[in-house]
XYZ file of C-alpha atoms in Angstrom:
585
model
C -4.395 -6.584 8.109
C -3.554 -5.266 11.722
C -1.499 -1.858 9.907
C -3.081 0.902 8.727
C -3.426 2.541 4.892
C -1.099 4.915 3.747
C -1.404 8.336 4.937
C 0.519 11.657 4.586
C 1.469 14.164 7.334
C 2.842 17.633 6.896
C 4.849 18.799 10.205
C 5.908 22.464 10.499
C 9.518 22.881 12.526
C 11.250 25.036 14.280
C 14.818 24.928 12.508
C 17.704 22.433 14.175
C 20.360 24.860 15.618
C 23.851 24.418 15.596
C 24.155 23.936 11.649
C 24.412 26.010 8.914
C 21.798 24.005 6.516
C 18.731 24.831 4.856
C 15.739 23.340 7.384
C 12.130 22.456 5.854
C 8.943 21.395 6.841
C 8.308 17.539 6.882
C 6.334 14.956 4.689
C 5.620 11.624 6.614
C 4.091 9.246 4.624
C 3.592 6.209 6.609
C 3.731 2.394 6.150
C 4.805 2.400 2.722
C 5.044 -0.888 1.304
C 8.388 -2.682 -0.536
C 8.375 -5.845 -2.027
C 11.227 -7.879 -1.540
C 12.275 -10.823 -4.367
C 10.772 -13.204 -2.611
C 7.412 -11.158 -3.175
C 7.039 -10.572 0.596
C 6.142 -6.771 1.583
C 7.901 -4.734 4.316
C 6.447 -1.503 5.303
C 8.579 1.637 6.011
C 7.704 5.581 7.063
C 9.527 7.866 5.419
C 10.295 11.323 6.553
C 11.183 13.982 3.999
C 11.614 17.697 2.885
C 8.550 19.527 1.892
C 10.085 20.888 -0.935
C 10.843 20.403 -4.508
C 14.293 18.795 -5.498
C 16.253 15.177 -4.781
C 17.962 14.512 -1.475
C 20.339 11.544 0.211
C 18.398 9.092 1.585
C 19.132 7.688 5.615
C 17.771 4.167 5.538
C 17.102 2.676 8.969
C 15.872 -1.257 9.049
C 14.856 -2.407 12.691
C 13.088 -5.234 13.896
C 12.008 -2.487 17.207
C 9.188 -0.958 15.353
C 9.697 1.369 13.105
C 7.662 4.110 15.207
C 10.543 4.122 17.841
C 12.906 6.163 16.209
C 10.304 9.259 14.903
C 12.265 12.029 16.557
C 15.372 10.723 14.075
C 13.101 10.542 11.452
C 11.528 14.556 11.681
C 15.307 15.607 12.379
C 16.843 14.474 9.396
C 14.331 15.658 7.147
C 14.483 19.217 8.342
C 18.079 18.931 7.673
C 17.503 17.855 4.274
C 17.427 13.989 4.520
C 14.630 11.588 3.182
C 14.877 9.087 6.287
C 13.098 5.881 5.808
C 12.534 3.688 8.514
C 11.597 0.211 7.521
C 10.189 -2.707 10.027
C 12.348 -5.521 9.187
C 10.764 -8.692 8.112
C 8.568 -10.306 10.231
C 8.511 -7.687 12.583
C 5.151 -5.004 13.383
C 3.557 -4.013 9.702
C 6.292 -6.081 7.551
C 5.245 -9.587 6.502
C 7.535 -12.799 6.789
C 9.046 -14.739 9.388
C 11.210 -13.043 12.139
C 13.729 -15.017 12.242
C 17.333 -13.028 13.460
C 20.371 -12.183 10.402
C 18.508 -14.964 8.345
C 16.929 -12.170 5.448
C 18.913 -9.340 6.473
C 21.211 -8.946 3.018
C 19.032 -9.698 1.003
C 16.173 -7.732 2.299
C 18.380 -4.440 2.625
C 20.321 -4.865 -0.588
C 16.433 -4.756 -2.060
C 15.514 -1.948 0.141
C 18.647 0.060 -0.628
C 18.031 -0.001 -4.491
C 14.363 0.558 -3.955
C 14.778 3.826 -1.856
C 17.451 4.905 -4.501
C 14.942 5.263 -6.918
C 12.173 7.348 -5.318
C 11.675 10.495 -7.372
C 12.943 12.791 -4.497
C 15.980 10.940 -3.858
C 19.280 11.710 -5.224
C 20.448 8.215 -5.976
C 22.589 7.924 -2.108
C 21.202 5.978 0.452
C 22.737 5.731 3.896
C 22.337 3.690 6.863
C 22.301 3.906 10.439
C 21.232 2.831 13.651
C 22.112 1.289 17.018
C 22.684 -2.330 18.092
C 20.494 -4.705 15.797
C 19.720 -2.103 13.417
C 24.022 -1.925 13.242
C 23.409 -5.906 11.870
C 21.244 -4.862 9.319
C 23.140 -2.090 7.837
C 26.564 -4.819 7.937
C 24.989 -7.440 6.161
C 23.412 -5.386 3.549
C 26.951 -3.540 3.574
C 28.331 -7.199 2.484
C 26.808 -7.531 -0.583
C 27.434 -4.319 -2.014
C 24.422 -2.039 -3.232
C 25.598 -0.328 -6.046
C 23.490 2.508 -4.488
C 24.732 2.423 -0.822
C 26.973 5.313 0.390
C 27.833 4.753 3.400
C 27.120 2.992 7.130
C 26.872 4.538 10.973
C 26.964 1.315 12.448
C 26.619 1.923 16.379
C 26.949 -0.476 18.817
C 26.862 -3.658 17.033
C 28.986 -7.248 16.662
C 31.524 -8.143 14.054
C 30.452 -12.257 14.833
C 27.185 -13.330 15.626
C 28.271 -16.378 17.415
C 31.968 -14.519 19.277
C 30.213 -11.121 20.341
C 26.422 -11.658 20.009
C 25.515 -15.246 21.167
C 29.070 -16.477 23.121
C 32.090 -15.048 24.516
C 34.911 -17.196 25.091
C 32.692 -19.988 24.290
C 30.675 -18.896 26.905
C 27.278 -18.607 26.046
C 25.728 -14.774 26.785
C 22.781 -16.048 28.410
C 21.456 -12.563 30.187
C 21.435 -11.191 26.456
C 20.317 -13.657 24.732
C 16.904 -14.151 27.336
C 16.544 -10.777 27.305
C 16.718 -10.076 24.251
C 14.224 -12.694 22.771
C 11.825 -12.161 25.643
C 11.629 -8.278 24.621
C 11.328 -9.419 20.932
C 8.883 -12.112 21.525
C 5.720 -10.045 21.963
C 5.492 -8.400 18.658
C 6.127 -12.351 17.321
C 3.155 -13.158 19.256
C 1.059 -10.470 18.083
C 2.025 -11.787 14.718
C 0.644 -15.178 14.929
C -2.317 -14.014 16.726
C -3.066 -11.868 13.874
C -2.705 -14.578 11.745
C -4.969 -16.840 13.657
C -7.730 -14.335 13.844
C -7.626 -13.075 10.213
C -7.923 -16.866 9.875
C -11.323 -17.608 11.449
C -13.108 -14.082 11.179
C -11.121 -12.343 13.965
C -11.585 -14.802 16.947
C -7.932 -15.185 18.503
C -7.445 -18.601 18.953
C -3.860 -18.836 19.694
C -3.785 -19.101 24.123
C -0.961 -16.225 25.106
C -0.951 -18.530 28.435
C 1.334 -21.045 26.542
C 4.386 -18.414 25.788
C 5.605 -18.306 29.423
C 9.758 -17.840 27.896
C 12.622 -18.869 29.952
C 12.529 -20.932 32.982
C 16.825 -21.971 32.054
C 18.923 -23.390 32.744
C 16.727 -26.119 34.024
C 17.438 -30.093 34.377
C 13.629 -30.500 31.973
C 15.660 -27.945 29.231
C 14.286 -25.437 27.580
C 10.327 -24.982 27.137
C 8.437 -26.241 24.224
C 6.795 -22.962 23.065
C 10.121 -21.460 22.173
C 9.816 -23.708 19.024
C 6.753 -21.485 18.299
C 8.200 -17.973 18.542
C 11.651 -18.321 19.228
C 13.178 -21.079 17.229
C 16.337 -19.011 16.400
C 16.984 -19.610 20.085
C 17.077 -23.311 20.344
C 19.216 -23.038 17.313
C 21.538 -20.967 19.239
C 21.944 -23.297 21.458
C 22.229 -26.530 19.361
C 25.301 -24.494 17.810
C 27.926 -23.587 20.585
C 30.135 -24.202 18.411
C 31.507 -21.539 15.357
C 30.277 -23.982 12.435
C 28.142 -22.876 9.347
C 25.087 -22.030 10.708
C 27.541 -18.863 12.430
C 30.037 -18.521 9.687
C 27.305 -17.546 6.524
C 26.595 -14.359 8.964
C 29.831 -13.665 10.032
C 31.154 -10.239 9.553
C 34.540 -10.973 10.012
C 33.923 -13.079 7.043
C 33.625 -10.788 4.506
C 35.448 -7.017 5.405
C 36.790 -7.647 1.994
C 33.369 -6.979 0.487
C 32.563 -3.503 2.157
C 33.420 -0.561 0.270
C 31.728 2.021 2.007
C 32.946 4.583 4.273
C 31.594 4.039 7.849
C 31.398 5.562 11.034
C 32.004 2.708 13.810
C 30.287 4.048 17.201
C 31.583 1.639 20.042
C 31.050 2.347 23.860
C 33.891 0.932 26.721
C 30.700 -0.456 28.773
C 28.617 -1.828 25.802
C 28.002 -5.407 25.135
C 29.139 -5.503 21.402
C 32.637 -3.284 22.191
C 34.846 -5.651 20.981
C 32.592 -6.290 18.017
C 32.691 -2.452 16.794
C 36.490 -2.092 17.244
C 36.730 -5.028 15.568
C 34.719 -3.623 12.642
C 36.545 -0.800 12.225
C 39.879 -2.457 12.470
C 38.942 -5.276 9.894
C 37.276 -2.937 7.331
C 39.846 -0.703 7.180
C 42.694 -3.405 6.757
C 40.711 -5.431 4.461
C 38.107 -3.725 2.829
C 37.521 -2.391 -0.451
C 40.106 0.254 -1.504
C 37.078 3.382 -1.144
C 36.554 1.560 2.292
C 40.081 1.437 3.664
C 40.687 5.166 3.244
C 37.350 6.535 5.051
C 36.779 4.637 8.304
C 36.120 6.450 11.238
C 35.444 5.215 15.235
C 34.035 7.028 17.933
C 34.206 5.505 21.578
C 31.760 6.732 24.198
C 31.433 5.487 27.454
C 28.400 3.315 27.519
C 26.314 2.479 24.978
C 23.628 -0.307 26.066
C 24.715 0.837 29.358
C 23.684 4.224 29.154
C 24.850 7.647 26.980
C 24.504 9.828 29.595
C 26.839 11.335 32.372
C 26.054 9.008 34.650
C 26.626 5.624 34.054
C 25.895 2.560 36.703
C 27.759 4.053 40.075
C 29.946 6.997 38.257
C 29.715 10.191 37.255
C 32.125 11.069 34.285
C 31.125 14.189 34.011
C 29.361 16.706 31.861
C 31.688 15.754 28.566
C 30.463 12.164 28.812
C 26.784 12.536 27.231
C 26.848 11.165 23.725
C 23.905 11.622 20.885
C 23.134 8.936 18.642
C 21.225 10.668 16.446
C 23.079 13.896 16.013
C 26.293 12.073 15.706
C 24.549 10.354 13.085
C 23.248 13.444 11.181
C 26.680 15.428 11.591
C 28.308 12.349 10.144
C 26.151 12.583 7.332
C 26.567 16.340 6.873
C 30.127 15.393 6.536
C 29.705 13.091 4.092
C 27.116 13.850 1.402
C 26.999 17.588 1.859
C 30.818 18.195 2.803
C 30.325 20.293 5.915
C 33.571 20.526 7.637
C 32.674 19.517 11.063
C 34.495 17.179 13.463
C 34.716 14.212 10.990
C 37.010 16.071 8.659
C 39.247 15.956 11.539
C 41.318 12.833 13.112
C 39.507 9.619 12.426
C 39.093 7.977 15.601
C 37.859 10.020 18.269
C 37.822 8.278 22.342
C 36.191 9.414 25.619
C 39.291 8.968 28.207
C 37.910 7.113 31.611
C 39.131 8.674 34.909
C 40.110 12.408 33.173
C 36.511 12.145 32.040
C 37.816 14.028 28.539
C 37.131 13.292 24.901
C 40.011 12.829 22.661
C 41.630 12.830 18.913
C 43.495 9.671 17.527
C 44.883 8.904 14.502
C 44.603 5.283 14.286
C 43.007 2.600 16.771
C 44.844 0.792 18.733
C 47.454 3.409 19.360
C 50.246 2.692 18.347
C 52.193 4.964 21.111
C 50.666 2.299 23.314
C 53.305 0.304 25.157
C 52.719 -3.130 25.642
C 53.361 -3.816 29.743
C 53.205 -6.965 31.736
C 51.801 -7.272 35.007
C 52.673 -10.186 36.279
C 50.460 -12.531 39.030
C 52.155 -12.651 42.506
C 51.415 -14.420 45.572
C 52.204 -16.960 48.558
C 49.538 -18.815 47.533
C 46.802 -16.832 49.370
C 45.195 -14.722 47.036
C 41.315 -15.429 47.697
C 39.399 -12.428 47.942
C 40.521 -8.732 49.615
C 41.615 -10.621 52.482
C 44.649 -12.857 50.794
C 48.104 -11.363 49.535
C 47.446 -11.352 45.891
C 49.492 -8.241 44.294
C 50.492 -7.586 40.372
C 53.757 -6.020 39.738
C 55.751 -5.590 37.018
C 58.625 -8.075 38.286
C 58.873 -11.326 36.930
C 58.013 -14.056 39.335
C 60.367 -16.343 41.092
C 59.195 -19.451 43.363
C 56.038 -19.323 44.011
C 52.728 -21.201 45.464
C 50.179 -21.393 43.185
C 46.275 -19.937 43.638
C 43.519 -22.573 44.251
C 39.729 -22.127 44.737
C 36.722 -24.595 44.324
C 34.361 -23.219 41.617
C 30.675 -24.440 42.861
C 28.148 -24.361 39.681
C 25.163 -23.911 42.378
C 26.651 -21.102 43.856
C 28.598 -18.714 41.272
C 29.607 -15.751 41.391
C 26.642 -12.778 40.796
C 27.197 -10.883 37.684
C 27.914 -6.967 39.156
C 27.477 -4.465 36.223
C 29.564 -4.818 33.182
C 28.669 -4.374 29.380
C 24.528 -5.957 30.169
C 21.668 -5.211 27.917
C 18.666 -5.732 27.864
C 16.902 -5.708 31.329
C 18.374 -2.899 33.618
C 15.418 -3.289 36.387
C 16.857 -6.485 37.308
C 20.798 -6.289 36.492
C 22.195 -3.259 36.109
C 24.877 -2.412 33.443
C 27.765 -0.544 33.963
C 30.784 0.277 36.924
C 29.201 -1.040 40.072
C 31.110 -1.421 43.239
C 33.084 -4.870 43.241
C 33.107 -5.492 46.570
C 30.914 -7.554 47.417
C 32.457 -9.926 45.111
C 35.629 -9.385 46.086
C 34.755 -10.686 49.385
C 34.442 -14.363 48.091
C 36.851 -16.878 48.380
C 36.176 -18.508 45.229
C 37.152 -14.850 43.361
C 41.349 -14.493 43.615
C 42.166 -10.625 44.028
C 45.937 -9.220 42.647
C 46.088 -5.655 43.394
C 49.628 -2.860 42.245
C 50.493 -0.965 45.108
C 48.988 2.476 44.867
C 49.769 4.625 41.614
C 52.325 7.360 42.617
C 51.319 9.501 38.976
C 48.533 9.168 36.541
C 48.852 6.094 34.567
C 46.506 5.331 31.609
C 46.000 2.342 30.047
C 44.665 2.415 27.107
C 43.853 -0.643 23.922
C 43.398 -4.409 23.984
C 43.737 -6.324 27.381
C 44.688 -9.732 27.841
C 44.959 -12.322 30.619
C 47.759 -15.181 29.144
C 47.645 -17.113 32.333
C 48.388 -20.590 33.201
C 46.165 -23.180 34.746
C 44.598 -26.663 35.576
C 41.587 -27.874 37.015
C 40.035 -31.300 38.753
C 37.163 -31.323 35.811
C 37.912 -32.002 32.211
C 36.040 -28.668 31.487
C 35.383 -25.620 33.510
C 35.714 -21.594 33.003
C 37.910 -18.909 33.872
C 36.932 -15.217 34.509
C 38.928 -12.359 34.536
C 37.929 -8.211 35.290
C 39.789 -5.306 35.143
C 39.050 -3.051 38.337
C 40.245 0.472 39.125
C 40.479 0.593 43.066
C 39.913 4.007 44.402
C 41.579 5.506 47.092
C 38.015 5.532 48.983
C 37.546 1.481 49.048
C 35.180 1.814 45.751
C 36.202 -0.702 43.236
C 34.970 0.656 39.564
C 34.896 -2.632 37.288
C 36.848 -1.205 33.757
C 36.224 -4.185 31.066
C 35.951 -8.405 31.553
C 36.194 -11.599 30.033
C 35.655 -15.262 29.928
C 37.174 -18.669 28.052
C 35.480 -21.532 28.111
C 38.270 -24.146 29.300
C 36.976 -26.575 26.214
C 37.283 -23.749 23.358
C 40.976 -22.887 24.402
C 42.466 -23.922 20.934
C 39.473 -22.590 19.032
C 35.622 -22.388 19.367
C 35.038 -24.150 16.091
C 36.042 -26.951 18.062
C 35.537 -28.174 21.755
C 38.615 -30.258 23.297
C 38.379 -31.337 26.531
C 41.112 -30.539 29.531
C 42.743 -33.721 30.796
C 42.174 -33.071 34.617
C 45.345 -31.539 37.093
C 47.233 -31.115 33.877
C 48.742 -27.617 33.274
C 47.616 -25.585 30.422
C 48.248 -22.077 29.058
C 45.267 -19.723 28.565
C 45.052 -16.456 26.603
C 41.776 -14.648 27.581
C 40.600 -11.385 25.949
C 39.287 -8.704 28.173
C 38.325 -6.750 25.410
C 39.757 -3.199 25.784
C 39.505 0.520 27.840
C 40.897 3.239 28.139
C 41.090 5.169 31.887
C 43.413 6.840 33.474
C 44.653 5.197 36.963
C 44.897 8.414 39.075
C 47.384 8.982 41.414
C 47.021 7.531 44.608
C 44.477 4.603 42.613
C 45.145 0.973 42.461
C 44.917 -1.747 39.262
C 43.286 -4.675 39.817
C 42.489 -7.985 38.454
C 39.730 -10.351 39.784
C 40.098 -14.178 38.199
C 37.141 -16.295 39.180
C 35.076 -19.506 37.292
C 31.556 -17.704 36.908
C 29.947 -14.703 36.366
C 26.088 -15.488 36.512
C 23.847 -14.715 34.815
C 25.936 -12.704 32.096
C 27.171 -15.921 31.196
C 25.736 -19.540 31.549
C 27.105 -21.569 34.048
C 29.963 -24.384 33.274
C 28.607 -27.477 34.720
C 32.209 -28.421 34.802
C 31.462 -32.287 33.375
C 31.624 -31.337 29.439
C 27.577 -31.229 29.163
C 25.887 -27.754 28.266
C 24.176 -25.776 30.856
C 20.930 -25.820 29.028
C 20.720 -29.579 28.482
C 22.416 -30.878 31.657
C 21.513 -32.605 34.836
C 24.538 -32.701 36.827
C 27.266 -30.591 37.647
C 30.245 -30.869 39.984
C 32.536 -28.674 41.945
C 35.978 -27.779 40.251
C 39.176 -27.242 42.200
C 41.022 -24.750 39.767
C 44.146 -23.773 40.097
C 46.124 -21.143 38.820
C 50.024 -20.539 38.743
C 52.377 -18.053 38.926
C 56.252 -18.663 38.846
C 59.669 -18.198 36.889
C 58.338 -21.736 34.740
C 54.852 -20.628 34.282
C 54.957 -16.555 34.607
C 51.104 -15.517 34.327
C 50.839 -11.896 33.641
C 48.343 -9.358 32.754
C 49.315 -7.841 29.750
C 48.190 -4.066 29.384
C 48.685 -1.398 26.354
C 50.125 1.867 28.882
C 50.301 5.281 27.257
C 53.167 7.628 28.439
């Protein structure tokens, strides 16, 4: 086989400062094999103390090799941690089929009893990790290890189909290419593997043939995705929330986690609304040990970056966030009992424009006042050259907001929560501008702040509007205007026109008729500085974040013609469309 034997590997330390623990030397043992029910074998490495005596185990699962994450690994275990890092199934040294949530409970519910046994561990096993690795620790968290003491899930969706796959209905189609095409190399190297171990190590299987995404295109998607990415074309035979989405669902099952957690979410990170949503849901509805010891952290950008600078800002020296020594101090909290921040407030947020980390005691905040801004204009509000404005006066008479949305020419996706290709789109607050500049992109704009304001919590676009097509899509962004022109994109959204109702189930507009639309930006939290300007942007596209509407019912991956849509959207006493933001005094 292509991995090696078992080895050991002693690794003398200089001692982690900043805590007041014991520190050891380390024991690697590498690709340790576990047999799952099924009688396929993962591999892991584990880390641990070179010392006599049991310790908590932190159990990492990750379908990004298993030799990413060593520095974590060497940490903990001079801090007194076995840490095991396992290659998921299917992926590098573990055998079975990659395919994406399919295994995950299963496999970690085996894994988690497995490490709980190992003669140096002390019956606890932990989880952590980022993004993916946050999936595998919530579905094993689902089906209840007797042995599993708790989660750091960081960065990671509550819905596979809402906040991994779609949004809005929309489907994420920068994330989901980029995703698989990072993934699909190791799946590659697994079938050549195969092929040579097959006929006395000649590769036989052409790597010519797994040229990945040439989409949308009018011949659909290429063949050789049935080879290594079939979880992909099932993705997009599903736009729809049906079965195939709901037996992974998260949301599904908060009542069976009873684990304390520590929910990392980041205001620039793909999955945000997924983590808050996590750590709302658990602690309403989970298990009674659950409900009473969930904690959030928000940083500022997670698969955007975790350092001070993220996309075109600076915020500051404060904003640099850790994943893996939040992850160890949230452990020292909670199977040693060290009294760091954690025995503190339980949600703790990094405050956008004051650049400062706070203390809450709940999420959203409750001191949050719910405060309309409603849509105002004479019915010239396309781009920074109309008369669009937001105010907190209701409207009276007034001419609606039209613009022709153009599938061939839609409007460029400029920062925002991205993973996973930052060399060609790059995450985070990038100047709006240039956006704002097209006519197809209507621009409402406050007058300029004359104190602070922050805004802070869930923001939502209820809006009403109509279009020429019998399906289209509606964009919305949140912008903070500075008093220097630069326009510093806060949080976004999108609804699919179809999935208005529900996205179990598509319904098609009748054209020109007038409909009501909530869409969820997700949420923030910045402070509008004096002398600063709010803004919303509402536009039909937002390419390639999200796949194009072809505005004639037919998905983007599978259709051959599109049309332009006139959309329209209004703004009077009868039909009062308002941005509706959570303001902190």
């Amino acid at each position: 086989m292509k991995w090696g034997k078992c080895c050991f590997l002693v690794v003398l330390l200089t001692p982690w400062r900043g805590l007041a623990n014991d520190f050891f030397p380390v024991t690697l043992e590498r690709n340790v094999p576990i047999k799952m029910r099924d009688g396929m074998t993962l591999r892991a490495d584990i880390y641990r103390p070179k010392a006599e005596g049991r310790f908590p185990v932190l159990l990492q699962r990750t379908p990004y090799d298993k030799n990413s994450d060593v520095e974590t690994g060497i940490e903990g275990a001079t801090r007194g941690y076995v840490v095991i890092i396992q290659d998921v199934r299917g992926r590098y040294s573990s055998e079975g089929e990659w395919y994406p949530f399919k295994h995950e409970s299963d496999d970690g519910y085996d894994t988690i009893e497995w490490a709980a046994t190992l003669p140096y561990s002390d019956g606890r096993v932990a989880m952590f990790g980022s993004s993916y690795v946050g999936a595998t620790q919530m579905l094993a968290a689902i089906t209840h290890p007797p042995h599993l003491a708790g989660i750091c899930p960081i960065v990671t969706a509550s819905n596979y189909h809402e906040n991994w796959t779609y949004h809005g209905g929309a489907f994420e189609q920068w994330f989901s290419e980029s995703w698989t095409t990072g993934l699909a190399q190791d799946t590659v190297s697994h079938e050549v593997s195969d092929q040579a171990n097959a006929v006395n190590g000649m590769w036989q299987l052409p790597l010519a043939k797994y040229r990945l995404f040439n989409f949308p295109a009018a011949a659909g998607v290429p063949a050789s995705l049935e080879d290594i990415a079939p979880y992909f074309l099932d993705w997009l035979a599903h736009p729809d929330y049906d079965s195939y989405w709901s037996r992974w669902s998260i949301e599904d099952h908060y009542g069976d986690i009873n684990v304390p957690a520590l929910h990392v979410a980041a205001w620039y990170d793909i999955f945000q609304d997924g983590s808050l949503r996590n750590y709302m849901g658990i602690k309403a509805n989970g298990g009674e040990a659950a409900r009473k010891s969930q904690h959030l952290l928000v940083s500022v950008g997670g698969h955007s970056g975790d350092g001070h600078q993220v996309g075109d800002v600076d915020f500051g020296p404060n904003a640099p966030f850790s994943e893996s020594e939040t992850t160890l101090r949230w452990y020292d909290y909670l199977l040693k009992g060290v009294r760091n921040e954690f025995a503190g407030e339980s949600v703790k947020i990094f405050v956008m424009g004051t650049n400062q980390w706070r203390e809450e005691t709940d999420w959203p905040l409750a001191r949050a006042r719910s405060t309309k801004y409603f849509l105002h204009s004479q019915g010239k509000a396309n781009s920074l050259r109309g008369d669009g404005t937001l105010s907190t006066s209701a409207p009276g008479a007034e001419t609606p907001d039209k613009y022709v949305y153009e599938p061939s020419q839609p409007v460029p996706t400029t920062g925002g929560p991205l993973c996973c290709d930052e060399r060609h789109e790059r995450p985070g607050p990038l100047d709006q501008r240039p956006v704002e500049a097209r006519d197809d992109v209507l621009i409402y704009s406050t007058a300029s702040f004359t104190r602070d304001t922050e805004v802070t919590g869930p923001v939502l676009l209820e809006f009403y509007a109509k279009s020429s097509s019998i399906d289209t899509d509606f964009t919305a962004k949140l912008v903070d205007v500075w008093p220097n022109g630069f326009t510093q994109n806060l949080t976004e959204g999108i609804i699919r026109a179809r999935y208005r109702e529900s996205t179990a189930k598509a319904v098609f507009l009748n054209p020109d008729q007038i409909y009501k639309f909530n869409l969820n930006l997700w949420s923030t939290s910045n402070v509008f500085l004096k002398g600063h300007m709010l803004r919303l942007e509402v536009s039909s596209s937002n390419f390639p974040r999200f796949d194009r509407n072809l505005n004639t019912g037919q998905p983007a991956a599978a259709g051959h013609v599109y049309v332009s849509a006139t959309n329209t959207i209004l703004h009077d006493a009868e039909h009062p469309s308002a941005l509706i933001l959570p303001v902190v005094q």
